[in-house]
């Protein structure tokens, strides 16, 4: 089984990816949050910083592009390829209103003729290999029958499917029935993505799709960075790692020369999903959310980390066989 880290815009930046990769069970592939194409520049300064190979730890990284104009995609993809990346991922999944309003991400799925022309253009003229990350459609999962016909025509290295439609946003449950139905038609590997939050979620999916050999996880990792270690090796949760994880994320966030308020906001976003995992963590939730100075934050987190230190490792169930 191959494990991929999902792109999470605003979360899985290089600081997060590098820190995770150093401390926890590494992923086989990491996908960057989307780079939005711009007719005037290949990449802006921040995107270059995020993508420069020397700014990444030793890991397989796939940059992702959001576009609906073939020329813009090709220009940006070829510039990223020159930096040393052999694969680019196309975002056809983003449900956000800002993105959808310009018919990009999952909104593009509804414009199948334009999408077909776009795919024809990019698969003809892009130098790096292309993988695609998609939802099932915009309004109705049945849109995926036609999209399947369309995707099959193109030589993508893999198709990552998050089986929701745009209007689901993150509500409802992934429609695995549709994936099961169309899966045999794809001539390239398919990667499953969506709602893997526990080892048991993973096992259920693995049982249902015995021929699939790759999964992508996003929110499950933000809530539980030990999850891949638990799935692959039955590793225990070494809570002392949370302290190192926090130290590196906090330092990196402060180094990005942000204001006190920005640093606090980022660190609140770091803790909120993690607290339910941590013994007694939720009792810190309100205090962290209402913290207004770094001095108060430092004292609060020191207290939290001291009590975590006392907890050490929590054993989980015995190891699963390597899948
Ligand atoms: C905050 C947030 C940001 C996201 N940003 C991106 C993105 O930049 N590109 C993308 O393809 N998907 C993005 N996604 C979707 C995830 O990659 C993933 O497909 C989705 O969360 C379902 O997987 P999960 O249930 O494992 O989280 C984002 C999701 C969230 C919650």
Short mmCIF file of C-alpha atoms and ligand atoms in Angstrom, two decimals:
data_model
loop_
_atom_site.label_atom_id
_atom_site.label_comp_id
_atom_site.label_asym_id
_atom_site.label_seq_id
_atom_site.Cartn_x
_atom_site.Cartn_y
_atom_site.Cartn_z
CA UNK A 1 0.00 0.00 0.00
CA UNK A 2 1.21 3.52 -0.79
CA UNK A 3 0.21 6.41 1.46
CA UNK A 4 -0.12 10.00 0.23
CA UNK A 5 -0.53 13.22 2.19
CA UNK A 6 -3.42 15.24 0.78
CA UNK A 7 -2.93 18.87 -0.16
CA UNK A 8 -4.61 21.08 2.46
CA UNK A 9 -4.41 24.72 1.51
CA UNK A 10 -3.28 26.87 4.45
CA UNK A 11 -2.14 23.79 6.45
CA UNK A 12 0.20 21.38 4.65
CA UNK A 13 2.78 23.96 3.63
CA UNK A 14 6.47 23.07 3.54
CA UNK A 15 6.88 23.78 7.27
CA UNK A 16 4.13 21.27 8.06
CA UNK A 17 5.32 18.69 5.51
CA UNK A 18 8.97 18.85 6.53
CA UNK A 19 8.18 18.73 10.24
CA UNK A 20 5.74 15.85 9.83
CA UNK A 21 8.22 13.96 7.61
CA UNK A 22 11.00 14.32 10.17
CA UNK A 23 8.97 13.24 13.20
CA UNK A 24 6.25 10.82 12.12
CA UNK A 25 5.83 7.81 9.85
CA UNK A 26 6.70 9.26 6.44
CA UNK A 27 4.30 9.31 3.51
CA UNK A 28 5.28 7.84 0.13
CA UNK A 29 4.17 11.05 -1.59
CA UNK A 30 3.29 14.55 -0.47
CA UNK A 31 1.09 16.86 -2.56
CA UNK A 32 1.41 20.62 -2.24
CA UNK A 33 -1.66 22.79 -1.82
CA UNK A 34 -2.68 24.26 -5.17
CA UNK A 35 -0.73 26.87 -7.08
CA UNK A 36 -3.24 29.05 -8.89
CA UNK A 37 -2.10 29.97 -12.39
CA UNK A 38 -1.56 33.61 -13.28
CA UNK A 39 -1.35 34.80 -16.89
CA UNK A 40 1.35 37.32 -15.93
CA UNK A 41 3.84 35.17 -14.00
CA UNK A 42 4.83 31.51 -13.92
CA UNK A 43 5.05 31.47 -10.12
CA UNK A 44 5.03 34.21 -7.49
CA UNK A 45 7.79 34.63 -4.92
CA UNK A 46 5.99 32.74 -2.16
CA UNK A 47 5.18 29.83 -4.49
CA UNK A 48 8.84 29.61 -5.54
CA UNK A 49 9.92 29.51 -1.85
CA UNK A 50 7.36 26.78 -1.16
CA UNK A 51 8.53 24.69 -4.13
CA UNK A 52 12.32 25.13 -4.24
CA UNK A 53 13.72 21.61 -3.93
CA UNK A 54 16.37 22.78 -1.42
CA UNK A 55 13.53 23.85 0.89
CA UNK A 56 12.13 20.31 1.09
CA UNK A 57 13.34 17.40 3.17
CA UNK A 58 14.16 14.25 1.24
CA UNK A 59 10.64 13.33 0.14
CA UNK A 60 8.63 12.73 -3.01
CA UNK A 61 6.72 15.95 -3.56
CA UNK A 62 4.09 16.55 -6.24
CA UNK A 63 3.18 20.19 -6.86
CA UNK A 64 -0.48 20.80 -7.62
CA UNK A 65 -1.93 23.33 -10.08
CA UNK A 66 -5.40 24.86 -10.19
CA UNK A 67 -6.31 26.12 -13.67
CA UNK A 68 -8.92 26.07 -16.39
CA UNK A 69 -6.79 27.52 -19.16
CA UNK A 70 -4.53 25.00 -20.89
CA UNK A 71 -1.92 27.59 -21.87
CA UNK A 72 -1.59 28.84 -18.29
CA UNK A 73 -1.39 25.28 -16.93
CA UNK A 74 1.32 24.33 -19.44
CA UNK A 75 3.37 27.47 -18.71
CA UNK A 76 3.27 26.97 -14.93
CA UNK A 77 3.70 23.18 -15.10
CA UNK A 78 6.75 23.49 -17.35
CA UNK A 79 8.28 26.12 -15.01
CA UNK A 80 7.78 23.79 -12.03
CA UNK A 81 9.21 20.89 -14.06
CA UNK A 82 12.37 22.96 -14.63
CA UNK A 83 12.81 23.13 -10.84
CA UNK A 84 13.20 19.34 -10.92
CA UNK A 85 9.68 17.96 -10.45
CA UNK A 86 8.78 15.02 -12.73
CA UNK A 87 5.04 15.02 -11.86
CA UNK A 88 2.35 17.72 -11.59
CA UNK A 89 -1.10 17.19 -10.14
CA UNK A 90 -4.19 18.86 -11.60
CA UNK A 91 -6.78 20.06 -9.08
CA UNK A 92 -10.32 19.18 -10.20
CA UNK A 93 -11.62 18.85 -6.67
CA UNK A 94 -11.54 22.16 -4.85
CA UNK A 95 -15.12 23.05 -3.81
CA UNK A 96 -14.45 26.55 -2.42
CA UNK A 97 -16.72 29.33 -3.65
CA UNK A 98 -13.86 31.61 -4.67
CA UNK A 99 -12.38 28.87 -6.86
CA UNK A 100 -15.75 27.64 -8.17
CA UNK A 101 -16.84 31.11 -9.23
CA UNK A 102 -14.11 31.03 -11.88
CA UNK A 103 -15.03 27.53 -13.07
CA UNK A 104 -11.93 25.94 -11.68
CA UNK A 105 -11.49 22.98 -9.30
CA UNK A 106 -14.64 20.88 -8.98
CA UNK A 107 -16.69 23.50 -10.88
CA UNK A 108 -14.69 22.71 -14.01
CA UNK A 109 -16.13 19.16 -13.86
CA UNK A 110 -19.50 20.49 -14.97
CA UNK A 111 -18.13 21.99 -18.21
CA UNK A 112 -17.20 18.73 -19.82
CA UNK A 113 -16.53 19.99 -23.35
CA UNK A 114 -14.21 22.73 -22.12
CA UNK A 115 -12.61 20.23 -19.73
CA UNK A 116 -12.02 17.78 -22.58
CA UNK A 117 -10.32 20.48 -24.68
CA UNK A 118 -8.26 21.54 -21.66
CA UNK A 119 -7.14 17.97 -20.93
CA UNK A 120 -6.30 17.43 -24.59
CA UNK A 121 -4.12 20.57 -24.52
CA UNK A 122 -2.29 19.84 -21.31
CA UNK A 123 -1.65 16.16 -22.04
CA UNK A 124 -0.24 17.12 -25.44
CA UNK A 125 2.02 19.98 -24.42
CA UNK A 126 3.05 19.60 -20.77
CA UNK A 127 6.56 18.25 -20.18
CA UNK A 128 6.11 16.64 -16.72
CA UNK A 129 3.83 13.67 -16.12
CA UNK A 130 0.33 14.58 -14.98
CA UNK A 131 -1.87 13.09 -12.28
CA UNK A 132 -5.42 14.27 -11.58
CA UNK A 133 -7.29 14.78 -8.30
CA UNK A 134 -11.05 14.88 -8.74
CA UNK A 135 -14.46 14.85 -7.10
CA UNK A 136 -17.39 12.97 -8.67
CA UNK A 137 -18.96 16.06 -10.16
CA UNK A 138 -20.54 19.36 -9.29
CA UNK A 139 -24.14 18.54 -8.34
CA UNK A 140 -24.78 14.85 -8.86
CA UNK A 141 -22.55 11.75 -8.49
CA UNK A 142 -23.98 10.42 -11.77
CA UNK A 143 -21.91 13.08 -13.55
CA UNK A 144 -19.01 10.74 -12.91
CA UNK A 145 -20.15 8.26 -15.60
CA UNK A 146 -19.40 10.84 -18.28
CA UNK A 147 -16.27 12.07 -16.51
CA UNK A 148 -15.00 8.48 -16.41
CA UNK A 149 -15.33 8.27 -20.22
CA UNK A 150 -13.41 11.52 -20.49
CA UNK A 151 -10.60 10.72 -18.03
CA UNK A 152 -10.02 7.29 -19.61
CA UNK A 153 -8.78 8.95 -22.80
CA UNK A 154 -5.78 10.63 -21.19
CA UNK A 155 -2.47 9.13 -20.09
CA UNK A 156 -2.50 10.30 -16.49
CA UNK A 157 -0.07 8.66 -14.08
CA UNK A 158 -2.84 8.23 -11.53
CA UNK A 159 -6.32 9.46 -10.71
CA UNK A 160 -7.05 10.44 -7.10
CA UNK A 161 -10.77 10.29 -6.35
CA UNK A 162 -12.45 12.06 -3.43
CA UNK A 163 -15.95 10.69 -3.98
CA UNK A 164 -18.06 13.67 -3.06
CA UNK A 165 -19.62 16.26 -5.38
CA UNK A 166 -18.91 19.94 -5.07
CA UNK A 167 -22.22 20.74 -3.44
CA UNK A 168 -21.47 18.22 -0.64
CA UNK A 169 -18.49 20.37 0.32
CA UNK A 170 -17.33 18.15 3.23
CA UNK A 171 -20.84 17.06 4.30
CA UNK A 172 -22.47 13.69 3.65
CA UNK A 173 -20.30 10.61 3.25
CA UNK A 174 -17.99 9.61 0.39
CA UNK A 175 -19.86 7.71 -2.34
CA UNK A 176 -17.72 4.58 -2.54
CA UNK A 177 -20.48 2.75 -4.48
CA UNK A 178 -19.79 4.96 -7.50
CA UNK A 179 -16.04 4.36 -7.23
CA UNK A 180 -16.60 0.62 -7.01
CA UNK A 181 -18.77 0.70 -10.12
CA UNK A 182 -16.41 2.59 -12.43
CA UNK A 183 -13.05 1.46 -11.02
CA UNK A 184 -12.48 -1.46 -13.46
CA UNK A 185 -12.72 0.94 -16.40
CA UNK A 186 -9.64 3.00 -15.58
CA UNK A 187 -6.48 1.99 -17.44
CA UNK A 188 -4.27 3.79 -14.87
CA UNK A 189 -3.94 3.44 -11.06
CA UNK A 190 -6.63 4.96 -8.87
CA UNK A 191 -5.94 6.42 -5.42
CA UNK A 192 -8.77 6.59 -2.84
CA UNK A 193 -9.23 9.73 -0.78
CA UNK A 194 -11.82 10.68 1.80
CA UNK A 195 -12.70 10.31 5.47
CA UNK A 196 -9.91 7.97 6.56
CA UNK A 197 -9.78 9.04 10.20
CA UNK A 198 -8.93 5.76 11.96
CA UNK A 199 -7.14 2.51 11.28
CA UNK A 200 -10.52 0.84 11.09
CA UNK A 201 -11.66 3.30 8.36
CA UNK A 202 -8.56 2.29 6.43
CA UNK A 203 -9.14 -1.43 6.92
CA UNK A 204 -12.75 -1.16 5.77
CA UNK A 205 -11.67 0.60 2.59
CA UNK A 206 -8.84 -1.84 1.97
CA UNK A 207 -11.23 -4.78 2.28
CA UNK A 208 -13.72 -3.19 -0.08
CA UNK A 209 -11.10 -2.29 -2.72
CA UNK A 210 -8.58 -5.15 -2.69
CA UNK A 211 -7.09 -4.13 -6.06
CA UNK A 212 -6.33 -0.54 -5.03
CA UNK A 213 -2.79 0.02 -3.80
CA UNK A 214 -2.81 3.71 -2.83
CA UNK A 215 -4.71 5.94 -0.43
CA UNK A 216 -4.52 9.66 0.35
CA UNK A 217 -5.18 11.10 3.80
CA UNK A 218 -5.76 14.72 4.77
CA UNK A 219 -7.85 15.72 7.77
CA UNK A 220 -7.17 12.37 9.47
CA UNK A 221 -3.47 13.30 9.73
CA UNK A 222 -4.13 16.80 11.01
CA UNK A 223 -6.23 15.27 13.79
CA UNK A 224 -3.85 12.38 14.39
CA UNK A 225 -0.28 12.57 13.04
CA UNK A 226 0.37 9.07 14.45
CA UNK A 227 -2.23 7.52 12.15
CA UNK A 228 0.07 6.24 9.37
CA UNK A 229 2.43 4.66 11.93
CA UNK A 230 -0.57 3.02 13.57
CA UNK A 231 -2.00 1.77 10.24
CA UNK A 232 1.28 0.47 8.86
CA UNK A 233 3.09 -0.79 11.93
CA UNK A 234 0.72 -0.65 14.88
CA UNK A 235 3.04 1.97 16.40
CA UNK A 236 2.05 3.43 19.76
CA UNK A 237 1.28 7.11 20.14
CA UNK A 238 4.47 8.65 21.52
CA UNK A 239 3.00 11.85 22.91
CA UNK A 240 6.43 13.29 23.63
CA UNK A 241 6.65 13.79 19.84
CA UNK A 242 3.82 16.30 20.07
CA UNK A 243 6.17 18.51 22.05
CA UNK A 244 8.81 18.42 19.27
CA UNK A 245 6.14 18.83 16.63
CA UNK A 246 4.88 21.92 18.40
CA UNK A 247 8.37 23.38 18.99
CA UNK A 248 9.27 23.11 15.29
CA UNK A 249 5.92 24.38 14.02
CA UNK A 250 5.96 27.28 16.51
CA UNK A 251 9.53 28.29 15.70
CA UNK A 252 8.93 28.01 11.95
CA UNK A 253 5.77 30.08 12.22
CA UNK A 254 7.57 32.79 14.20
CA UNK A 255 10.47 32.74 11.71
CA UNK A 256 8.04 33.57 8.93
CA UNK A 257 8.07 37.07 10.50
CA UNK A 258 4.39 37.18 11.23
CA UNK A 259 2.65 39.47 13.69
CA UNK A 260 1.82 38.16 17.16
CA UNK A 261 -1.83 37.82 16.13
CA UNK A 262 -0.95 35.84 13.01
CA UNK A 263 1.35 33.51 14.95
CA UNK A 264 -1.40 32.95 17.52
CA UNK A 265 -3.96 32.20 14.82
CA UNK A 266 -1.70 29.67 13.12
CA UNK A 267 -0.93 27.95 16.43
CA UNK A 268 -4.62 27.87 17.41
CA UNK A 269 -5.22 26.13 14.07
CA UNK A 270 -2.45 23.68 14.94
CA UNK A 271 -3.94 22.70 18.32
CA UNK A 272 -7.69 22.70 17.64
CA UNK A 273 -7.84 19.49 15.58
CA UNK A 274 -5.16 17.79 17.74
CA UNK A 275 -6.64 18.35 21.19
CA UNK A 276 -9.24 15.54 21.10
CA UNK A 277 -6.40 13.04 20.57
CA UNK A 278 -4.40 14.21 23.55
CA UNK A 279 -5.20 12.90 27.03
CA UNK A 280 -7.05 15.70 28.81
CA UNK A 281 -6.44 17.87 25.72
CA UNK A 282 -9.95 19.22 25.36
CA UNK A 283 -9.72 20.85 28.76
CA UNK A 284 -7.25 23.29 27.14
CA UNK A 285 -9.47 24.05 24.15
CA UNK A 286 -11.19 27.18 25.39
CA UNK A 287 -8.07 28.68 26.96
CA UNK A 288 -6.08 28.20 23.73
CA UNK A 289 -8.87 29.64 21.57
CA UNK A 290 -9.19 32.75 23.73
CA UNK A 291 -5.47 33.32 24.30
CA UNK A 292 -4.50 36.82 23.15
CA UNK A 293 -0.77 37.16 23.81
CA UNK A 294 2.23 34.95 23.07
CA UNK A 295 3.25 35.19 26.72
CA UNK A 296 -0.06 33.70 27.86
CA UNK A 297 0.15 31.13 25.05
CA UNK A 298 3.65 30.05 26.10
CA UNK A 299 2.56 29.47 29.71
CA UNK A 300 -0.54 27.55 28.66
CA UNK A 301 1.27 25.29 26.21
CA UNK A 302 4.07 24.62 28.71
CA UNK A 303 1.43 23.34 31.11
CA UNK A 304 -0.16 21.18 28.39
CA UNK A 305 3.20 19.75 27.34
CA UNK A 306 4.23 19.03 30.93
CA UNK A 307 1.14 16.92 31.47
CA UNK A 308 1.72 15.18 28.11
CA UNK A 309 5.30 14.40 29.13
CA UNK A 310 3.93 12.62 32.18
CA UNK A 311 1.73 10.50 29.90
CA UNK A 312 4.53 9.30 27.58
CA UNK A 313 3.44 6.64 25.11
CA UNK A 314 0.01 5.14 24.88
CA UNK A 315 0.06 1.65 23.43
CA UNK A 316 -2.39 1.00 20.63
CA UNK A 317 -3.51 -2.37 19.34
CA UNK A 318 -0.92 -4.83 18.05
CA UNK A 319 0.77 -4.24 14.70
CA UNK A 320 -1.08 -4.92 11.50
CA UNK A 321 0.70 -6.94 8.82
CA UNK A 322 2.37 -4.68 6.26
CA UNK A 323 -0.26 -3.96 3.61
C1 LIG B 1 -8.60 23.12 4.69
C2 LIG B 1 -8.57 22.28 3.44
C3 LIG B 1 -7.78 22.69 2.37
C4 LIG B 1 -7.74 21.91 1.20
N1 LIG B 1 -6.92 22.30 0.16
C5 LIG B 1 -6.85 21.52 -0.95
C6 LIG B 1 -5.96 21.85 -2.03
O1 LIG B 1 -5.19 22.83 -2.00
N2 LIG B 1 -5.96 21.03 -3.12
C7 LIG B 1 -6.77 19.91 -3.21
O2 LIG B 1 -6.73 19.20 -4.21
N3 LIG B 1 -7.58 19.58 -2.19
C8 LIG B 1 -7.63 20.34 -1.08
N4 LIG B 1 -8.43 19.95 -0.05
C9 LIG B 1 -9.12 18.63 -0.13
C10 LIG B 1 -8.23 17.53 0.48
O3 LIG B 1 -7.02 17.38 -0.24
C11 LIG B 1 -8.96 16.17 0.51
O4 LIG B 1 -9.31 15.81 -0.80
C12 LIG B 1 -10.21 16.20 1.37
O5 LIG B 1 -9.95 16.83 2.61
C13 LIG B 1 -10.74 14.77 1.62
O6 LIG B 1 -9.75 13.99 2.23
P1 LIG B 1 -9.72 13.73 3.84
O7 LIG B 1 -11.09 13.23 4.20
O8 LIG B 1 -8.64 12.71 4.03
O9 LIG B 1 -9.43 15.04 4.49
C14 LIG B 1 -8.52 20.73 1.10
C15 LIG B 1 -9.31 20.34 2.19
C16 LIG B 1 -9.35 21.09 3.34
C17 LIG B 1 -10.21 20.62 4.50
#
